[in-house]
Coordinates of C-alpha atoms in Angstrom, one line a residue:
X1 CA 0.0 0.0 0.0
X2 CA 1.7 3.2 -0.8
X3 CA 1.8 6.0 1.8
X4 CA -1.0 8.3 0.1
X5 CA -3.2 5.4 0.4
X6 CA -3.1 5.3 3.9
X7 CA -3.8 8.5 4.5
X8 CA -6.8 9.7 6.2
X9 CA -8.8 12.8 5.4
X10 CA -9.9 15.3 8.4
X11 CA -11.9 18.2 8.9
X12 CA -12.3 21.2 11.4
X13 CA -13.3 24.7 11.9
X14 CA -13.3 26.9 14.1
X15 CA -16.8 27.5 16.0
X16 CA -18.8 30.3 14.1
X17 CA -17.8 28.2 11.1
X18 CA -16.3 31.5 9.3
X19 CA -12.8 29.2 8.5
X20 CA -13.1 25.1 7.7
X21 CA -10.3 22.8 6.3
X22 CA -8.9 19.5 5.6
X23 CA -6.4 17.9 5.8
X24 CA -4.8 14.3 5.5
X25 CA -2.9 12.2 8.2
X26 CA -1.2 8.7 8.7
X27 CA -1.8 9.0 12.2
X28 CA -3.7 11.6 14.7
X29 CA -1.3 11.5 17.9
X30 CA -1.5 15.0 19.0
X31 CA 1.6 16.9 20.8
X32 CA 1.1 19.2 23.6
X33 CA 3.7 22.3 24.6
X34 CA 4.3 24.0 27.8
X35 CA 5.8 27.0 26.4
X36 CA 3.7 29.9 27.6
X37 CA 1.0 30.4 24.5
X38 CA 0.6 26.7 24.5
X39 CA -0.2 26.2 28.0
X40 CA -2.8 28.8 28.1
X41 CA -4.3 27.6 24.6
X42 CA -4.3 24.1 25.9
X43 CA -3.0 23.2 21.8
X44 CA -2.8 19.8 20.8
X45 CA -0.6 20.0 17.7
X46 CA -0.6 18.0 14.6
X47 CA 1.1 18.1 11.1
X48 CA -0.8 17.5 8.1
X49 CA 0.8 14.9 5.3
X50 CA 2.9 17.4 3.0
X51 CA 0.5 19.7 0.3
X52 CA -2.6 18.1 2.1
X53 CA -3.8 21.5 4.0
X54 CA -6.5 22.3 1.9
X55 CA -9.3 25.6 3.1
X56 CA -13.2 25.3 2.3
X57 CA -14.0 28.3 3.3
X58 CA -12.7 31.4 4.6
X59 CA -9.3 32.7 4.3
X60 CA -6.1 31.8 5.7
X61 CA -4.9 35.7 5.8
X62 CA -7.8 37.6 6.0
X63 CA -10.8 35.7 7.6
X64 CA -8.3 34.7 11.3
X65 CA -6.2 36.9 12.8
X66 CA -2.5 35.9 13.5
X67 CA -0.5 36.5 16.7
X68 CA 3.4 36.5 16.6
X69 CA 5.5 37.2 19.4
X70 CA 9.3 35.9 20.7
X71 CA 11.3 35.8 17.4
X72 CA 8.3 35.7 15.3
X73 CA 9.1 32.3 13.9
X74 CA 5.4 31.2 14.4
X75 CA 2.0 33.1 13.6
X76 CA -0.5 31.8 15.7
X77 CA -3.7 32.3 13.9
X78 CA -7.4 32.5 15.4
X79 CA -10.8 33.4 14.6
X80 CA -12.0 36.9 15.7
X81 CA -15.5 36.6 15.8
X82 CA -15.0 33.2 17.9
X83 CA -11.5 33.1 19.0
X84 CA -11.4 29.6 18.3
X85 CA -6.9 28.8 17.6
X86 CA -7.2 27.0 14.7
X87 CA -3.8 26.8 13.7
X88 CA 0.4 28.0 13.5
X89 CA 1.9 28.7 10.2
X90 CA 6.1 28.8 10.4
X91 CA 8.0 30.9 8.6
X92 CA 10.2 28.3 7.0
X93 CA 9.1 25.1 6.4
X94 CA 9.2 22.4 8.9
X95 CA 9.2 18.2 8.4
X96 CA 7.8 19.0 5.1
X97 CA 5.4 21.3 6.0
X98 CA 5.1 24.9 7.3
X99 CA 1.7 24.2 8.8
X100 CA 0.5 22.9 12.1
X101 CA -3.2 22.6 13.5
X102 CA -4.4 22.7 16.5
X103 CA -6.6 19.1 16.7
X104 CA -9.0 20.8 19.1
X105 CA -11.3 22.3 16.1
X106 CA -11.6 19.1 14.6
X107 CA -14.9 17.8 14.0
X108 CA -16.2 13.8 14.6
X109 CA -12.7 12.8 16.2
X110 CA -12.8 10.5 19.5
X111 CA -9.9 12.5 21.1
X112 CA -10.0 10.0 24.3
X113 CA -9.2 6.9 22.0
X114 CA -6.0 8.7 19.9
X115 CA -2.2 8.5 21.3
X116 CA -0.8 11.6 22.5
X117 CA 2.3 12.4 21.2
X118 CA 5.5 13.5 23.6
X119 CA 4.9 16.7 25.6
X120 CA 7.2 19.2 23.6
X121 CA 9.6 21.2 25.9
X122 CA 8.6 24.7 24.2
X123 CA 9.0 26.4 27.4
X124 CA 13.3 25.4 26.8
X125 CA 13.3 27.6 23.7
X126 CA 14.2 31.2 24.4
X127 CA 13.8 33.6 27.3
X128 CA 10.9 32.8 29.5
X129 CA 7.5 33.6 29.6
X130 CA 6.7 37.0 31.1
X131 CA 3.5 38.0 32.5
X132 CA 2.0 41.3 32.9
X133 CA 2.2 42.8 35.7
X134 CA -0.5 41.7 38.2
X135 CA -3.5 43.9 38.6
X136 CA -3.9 45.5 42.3
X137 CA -6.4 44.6 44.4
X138 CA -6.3 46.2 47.6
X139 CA -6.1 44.7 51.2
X140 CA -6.1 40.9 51.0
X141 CA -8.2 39.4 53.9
X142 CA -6.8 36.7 56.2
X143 CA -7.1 33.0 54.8
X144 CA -7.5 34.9 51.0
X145 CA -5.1 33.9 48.3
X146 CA -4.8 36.3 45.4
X147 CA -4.7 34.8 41.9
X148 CA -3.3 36.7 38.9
X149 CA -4.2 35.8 35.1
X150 CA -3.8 37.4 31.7
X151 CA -3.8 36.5 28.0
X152 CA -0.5 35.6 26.2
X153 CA 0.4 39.2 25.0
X154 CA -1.4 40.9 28.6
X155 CA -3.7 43.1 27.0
X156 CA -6.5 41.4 29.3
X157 CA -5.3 40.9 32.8
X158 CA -7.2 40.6 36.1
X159 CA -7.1 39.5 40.1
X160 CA -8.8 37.0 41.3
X161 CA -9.3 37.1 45.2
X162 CA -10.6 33.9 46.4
X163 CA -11.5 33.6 50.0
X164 CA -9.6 29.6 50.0
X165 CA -7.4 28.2 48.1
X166 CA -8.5 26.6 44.8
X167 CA -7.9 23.1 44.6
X168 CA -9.9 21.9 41.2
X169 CA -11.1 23.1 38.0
X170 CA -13.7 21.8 35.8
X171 CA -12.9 20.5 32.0
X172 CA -16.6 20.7 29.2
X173 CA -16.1 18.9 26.4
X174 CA -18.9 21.4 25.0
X175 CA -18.6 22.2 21.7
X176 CA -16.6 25.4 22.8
X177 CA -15.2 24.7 25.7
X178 CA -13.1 22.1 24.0
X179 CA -11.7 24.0 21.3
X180 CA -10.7 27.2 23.7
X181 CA -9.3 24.7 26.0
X182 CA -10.9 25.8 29.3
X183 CA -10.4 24.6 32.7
X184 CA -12.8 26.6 34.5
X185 CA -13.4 27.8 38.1
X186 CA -16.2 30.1 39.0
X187 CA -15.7 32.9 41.8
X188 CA -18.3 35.4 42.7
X189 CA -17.9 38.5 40.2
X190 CA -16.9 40.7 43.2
X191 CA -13.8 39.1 43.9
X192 CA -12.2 39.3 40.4
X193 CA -10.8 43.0 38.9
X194 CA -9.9 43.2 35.4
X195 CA -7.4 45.1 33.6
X196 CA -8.0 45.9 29.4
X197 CA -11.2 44.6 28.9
X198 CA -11.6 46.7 26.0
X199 CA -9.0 44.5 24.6
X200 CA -11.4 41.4 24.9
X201 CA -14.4 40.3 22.4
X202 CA -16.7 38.3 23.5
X203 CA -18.5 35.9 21.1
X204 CA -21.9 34.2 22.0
X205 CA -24.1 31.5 19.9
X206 CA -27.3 29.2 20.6
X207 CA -29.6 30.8 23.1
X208 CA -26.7 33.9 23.6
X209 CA -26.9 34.0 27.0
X210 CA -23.1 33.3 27.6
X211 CA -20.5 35.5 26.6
X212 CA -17.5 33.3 26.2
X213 CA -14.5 36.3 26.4
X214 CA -11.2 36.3 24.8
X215 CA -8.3 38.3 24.0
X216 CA -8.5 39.9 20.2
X217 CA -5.5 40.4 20.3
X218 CA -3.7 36.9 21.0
X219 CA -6.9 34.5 21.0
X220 CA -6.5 33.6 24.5
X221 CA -9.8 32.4 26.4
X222 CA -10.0 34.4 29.1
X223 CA -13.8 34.1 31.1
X224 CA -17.2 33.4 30.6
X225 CA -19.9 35.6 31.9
X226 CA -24.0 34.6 31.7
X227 CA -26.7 37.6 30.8
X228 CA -28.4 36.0 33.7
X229 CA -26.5 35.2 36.9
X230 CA -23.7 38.6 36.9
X231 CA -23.1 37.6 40.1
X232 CA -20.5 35.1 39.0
X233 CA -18.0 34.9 36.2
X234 CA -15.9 31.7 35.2
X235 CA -12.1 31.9 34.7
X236 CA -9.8 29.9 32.9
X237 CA -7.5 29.1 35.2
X238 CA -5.0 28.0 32.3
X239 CA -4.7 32.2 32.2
X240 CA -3.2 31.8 35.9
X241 CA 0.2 33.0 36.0
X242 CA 2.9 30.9 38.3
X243 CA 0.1 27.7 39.1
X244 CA 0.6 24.6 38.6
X245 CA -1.9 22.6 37.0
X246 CA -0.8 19.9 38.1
X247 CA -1.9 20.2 41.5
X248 CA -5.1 20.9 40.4
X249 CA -8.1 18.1 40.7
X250 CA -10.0 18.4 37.3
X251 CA -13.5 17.6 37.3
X252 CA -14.8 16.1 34.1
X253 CA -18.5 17.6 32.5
X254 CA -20.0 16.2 29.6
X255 CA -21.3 19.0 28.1
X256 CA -21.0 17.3 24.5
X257 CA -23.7 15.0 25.8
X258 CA -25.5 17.2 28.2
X259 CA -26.3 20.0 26.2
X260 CA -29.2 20.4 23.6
X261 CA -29.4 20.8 20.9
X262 CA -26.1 19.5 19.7
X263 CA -23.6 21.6 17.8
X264 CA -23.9 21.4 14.5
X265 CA -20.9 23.4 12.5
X266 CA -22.6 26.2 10.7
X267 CA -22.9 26.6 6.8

């Protein structure tokens, strides 16, 4: 059997459906990075078979916005209307290719069945990661513990002042919630403070009644916030600055299952 033959086609999109493509793989073993846009984008990276990258709709260059940063090597492109990450183009070509997708905006793919590739050191490469600098928040009460979060590039930033220590985080496997790669906690609206929320949009679909936020500048998701309970606002907690994850229980919600009716990838 010759290589081409064994090559199997796949499609995604980001969320809105504004940019769709194909592509063709051997194998799906998606490769997670800890370098700092990585970690808070949750990517799972794959590399199409050589010349296979093929868009349906949209535009690579005008219909998702690209974020470059460090030497510039990598433009890490995103929806705007959505902020889905759909994708890294490199500036010289790499194993063949100078594409890589992110596996999270594919569609009809049982990510809980593939391999996962090895954890890429990113975070090696280059000067560290940098946050922004935290935003203020005042007095801290006794027993509180102040968490700071941002995007990638720290045009949204914000405090979150939890009255205990936060010890889990919950992962959807909701149509959108899977491709931002959110691990979400949920404080009381009163105890976070943002910083540059002009620099957010927020994108909402179905029923509208949550506004899913993230920055426009680098496509991080950021929060959620619900037209009808403002008394509380989720946070990714993958935009936590100096946490580890790790220590973090994650509670599973099947909100692929749960929620009705299903997603459907627009026209």
């Amino acid at each position: 059997m010759s290589d081409s033959a064994s090559l199997v086609e796949y499609r995604g999109n980001c969320h809105c459906g504004a940019f769709q493509f194909t592509f063709k793989s051997a194998e799906l073993k998606p490769t997670p990075c800890d370098c700092g846009i990585c970690s808070k984008n949750a990517y799972l990276w794959v590399r199409p078979a050589p010349n296979s990258f093929t868009v349906v709709k949209g535009d690579e260059n005008t219909t998702l916005a690209s974020y470059e940063f460090g030497n510039k090597e990598l433009g890490h492109k995103f929806c705007p209307t959505c902020g889905t990450s759909v994708m890294g183009r490199f500036r010289q070509e790499t194993r063949g290719t100078t594409v890589v997708l992110n596996a999270r905006a594919l569609r009809d793919v049982d990510f809980a069945s593939l391999p996962q590739g090895e954890n890429y050191k990113g975070s090696a490469i280059g000067p560290p990661y940098q946050p922004p600098e935290p935003v203020a928040t005042g007095p801290v009460p006794k027993g509180s513990t102040v968490y700071n979060g941002s995007c990638h590039c720290g045009a949204v930033a914000y405090a979150l002042l939890s009255p205990a220590k936060l010890t889990s985080a919950l992962e959807c496997n909701c149509s959108i919630c899977w491709r931002d790669g959110a691990l979400w906690t949920y404080p009381a609206t009163a105890n976070v403070t943002f910083r540059g929320l002009e620099s957010a949009t927020e994108y909402a679909f179905a029923a509208k009644n949550t506004q899913h936020g993230f920055c426009k500048r680098c496509g991080v998701a950021i929060y959620e916030q619900w037209l009808d309970d403002a008394k509380q606002t989720a946070l990714n907690i993958r935009t936590f600055n100096n946490v580890d994850l790790s220590s973090m229980e994650i509670e599973k919600e099947d909100g692929w299952g749960e929620l009705q009716p299903q997603y459907e990838v627009p026209a």
